[in-house]
């Protein structure tokens, strides 16, 4: 089994990136790193850094996006935790062999040109868990 390398980021679902910027940048002092749109996931993502911890604020760009549905059902708040891995396809196969339920059985594109895959919360103590493989 290949272990995860590190915590990559914490994803936070928000209705508006602009409305949250003052809290994360001004109140917490997080370093704003920029915004990226991920059309395949129907989100805009704002990146913040506090020392070695990264936060991704996720704003839906369409009413049928997974983030819009999450906010409608649960409200704004923590959406997922993400961990860095070296070989995402191999790690997905290992987890499936262990009987874990995957949302993504093959990697898909994510922010920062990473390959990503999600583990279903029913297999990870109720926490939506993302695995990320940075570009080589």
C-alpha positions as a Python dict, from the first residue, in 0.01 Angstrom:
ca = {
    (1, 'X'): (0, 0, 0),
    (2, 'X'): (129, 346, -85),
    (3, 'X'): (56, 595, 194),
    (4, 'X'): (-63, 948, 127),
    (5, 'X'): (222, 1200, 121),
    (6, 'X'): (58, 1499, 285),
    (7, 'X'): (-255, 1700, 340),
    (8, 'X'): (-302, 1885, 10),
    (9, 'X'): (-592, 2115, 102),
    (10, 'X'): (-925, 2156, 276),
    (11, 'X'): (-1220, 2234, 50),
    (12, 'X'): (-1485, 2476, 176),
    (13, 'X'): (-1815, 2527, -9),
    (14, 'X'): (-1925, 2892, -29),
    (15, 'X'): (-2201, 3080, -208),
    (16, 'X'): (-1969, 3366, -304),
    (17, 'X'): (-1589, 3386, -317),
    (18, 'X'): (-1607, 3765, -292),
    (19, 'X'): (-1820, 3755, 23),
    (20, 'X'): (-1570, 3527, 201),
    (21, 'X'): (-1245, 3698, 98),
    (22, 'X'): (-1239, 3944, 389),
    (23, 'X'): (-1275, 3665, 646),
    (24, 'X'): (-997, 3444, 510),
    (25, 'X'): (-756, 3719, 398),
    (26, 'X'): (-824, 3996, 653),
    (27, 'X'): (-953, 3820, 965),
    (28, 'X'): (-738, 3507, 943),
    (29, 'X'): (-445, 3657, 755),
    (30, 'X'): (-441, 3382, 494),
    (31, 'X'): (-235, 3452, 183),
    (32, 'X'): (-460, 3482, -123),
    (33, 'X'): (-307, 3284, -411),
    (34, 'X'): (-563, 3337, -686),
    (35, 'X'): (-882, 3210, -847),
    (36, 'X'): (-927, 2936, -1104),
    (37, 'X'): (-1240, 2816, -1281),
    (38, 'X'): (-1283, 2440, -1326),
    (39, 'X'): (-1558, 2413, -1590),
    (40, 'X'): (-1577, 2032, -1572),
    (41, 'X'): (-1681, 2060, -1206),
    (42, 'X'): (-1885, 2381, -1249),
    (43, 'X'): (-1692, 2571, -982),
    (44, 'X'): (-1469, 2870, -931),
    (45, 'X'): (-1198, 2805, -676),
    (46, 'X'): (-1015, 3061, -462),
    (47, 'X'): (-689, 2945, -311),
    (48, 'X'): (-559, 3060, 28),
    (49, 'X'): (-250, 2953, 220),
    (50, 'X'): (-179, 2961, 594),
    (51, 'X'): (178, 2836, 648),
    (52, 'X'): (174, 2484, 499),
    (53, 'X'): (-206, 2450, 493),
    (54, 'X'): (-401, 2534, 179),
    (55, 'X'): (-770, 2618, 168),
    (56, 'X'): (-984, 2594, -144),
    (57, 'X'): (-1304, 2796, -138),
    (58, 'X'): (-1547, 2643, -387),
    (59, 'X'): (-1816, 2862, -546),
    (60, 'X'): (-2070, 2698, -778),
    (61, 'X'): (-2095, 2838, -1131),
    (62, 'X'): (-2420, 2656, -1211),
    (63, 'X'): (-2726, 2556, -1011),
    (64, 'X'): (-2672, 2189, -1101),
    (65, 'X'): (-2310, 2174, -984),
    (66, 'X'): (-2219, 1936, -701),
    (67, 'X'): (-2118, 2234, -485),
    (68, 'X'): (-2452, 2409, -543),
    (69, 'X'): (-2632, 2090, -442),
    (70, 'X'): (-2411, 2055, -134),
    (71, 'X'): (-2483, 2414, -23),
    (72, 'X'): (-2856, 2370, -86),
    (73, 'X'): (-2863, 2056, 129),
    (74, 'X'): (-2610, 2137, 402),
    (75, 'X'): (-2529, 2508, 377),
    (76, 'X'): (-2185, 2660, 344),
    (77, 'X'): (-1897, 2487, 519),
    (78, 'X'): (-1632, 2220, 498),
    (79, 'X'): (-1683, 2011, 187),
    (80, 'X'): (-1380, 1780, 171),
    (81, 'X'): (-1023, 1704, 276),
    (82, 'X'): (-764, 1633, 8),
    (83, 'X'): (-443, 1432, 29),
    (84, 'X'): (-149, 1413, -210),
    (85, 'X'): (-51, 1076, -360),
    (86, 'X'): (221, 978, -608),
    (87, 'X'): (38, 730, -832),
    (88, 'X'): (-334, 802, -832),
    (89, 'X'): (-449, 513, -1057),
    (90, 'X'): (-256, 263, -842),
    (91, 'X'): (-396, 414, -522),
    (92, 'X'): (-753, 395, -655),
    (93, 'X'): (-698, 27, -739),
    (94, 'X'): (-560, -42, -389),
    (95, 'X'): (-857, 125, -221),
    (96, 'X'): (-1106, -62, -437),
    (97, 'X'): (-926, -390, -354),
    (98, 'X'): (-970, -299, 15),
    (99, 'X'): (-1344, -267, -48),
    (100, 'X'): (-1367, 111, -25),
    (101, 'X'): (-1635, 281, -231),
    (102, 'X'): (-1500, 531, -482),
    (103, 'X'): (-1691, 819, -640),
    (104, 'X'): (-1425, 830, -912),
    (105, 'X'): (-1288, 499, -1033),
    (106, 'X'): (-1053, 673, -1274),
    (107, 'X'): (-870, 1005, -1223),
    (108, 'X'): (-1027, 1323, -1356),
    (109, 'X'): (-888, 1675, -1402),
    (110, 'X'): (-889, 1911, -1105),
    (111, 'X'): (-759, 2254, -1013),
    (112, 'X'): (-387, 2332, -1050),
    (113, 'X'): (-368, 2076, -1334),
    (114, 'X'): (-387, 1792, -1081),
    (115, 'X'): (-547, 1454, -1137),
    (116, 'X'): (-807, 1390, -868),
    (117, 'X'): (-1041, 1118, -741),
    (118, 'X'): (-1290, 1115, -453),
    (119, 'X'): (-1351, 843, -196),
    (120, 'X'): (-1719, 816, -101),
    (121, 'X'): (-1790, 949, 251),
    (122, 'X'): (-1952, 618, 345),
    (123, 'X'): (-1606, 461, 317),
    (124, 'X'): (-1419, 739, 498),
    (125, 'X'): (-1597, 804, 829),
    (126, 'X'): (-1844, 1047, 675),
    (127, 'X'): (-1577, 1276, 531),
    (128, 'X'): (-1563, 1333, 157),
    (129, 'X'): (-1198, 1257, 81),
    (130, 'X'): (-1012, 1367, -231),
    (131, 'X'): (-688, 1218, -357),
    (132, 'X'): (-468, 1449, -566),
    (133, 'X'): (-175, 1375, -793),
    (134, 'X'): (14, 1693, -885),
    (135, 'X'): (143, 1730, -1242),
    (136, 'X'): (478, 1567, -1305),
}
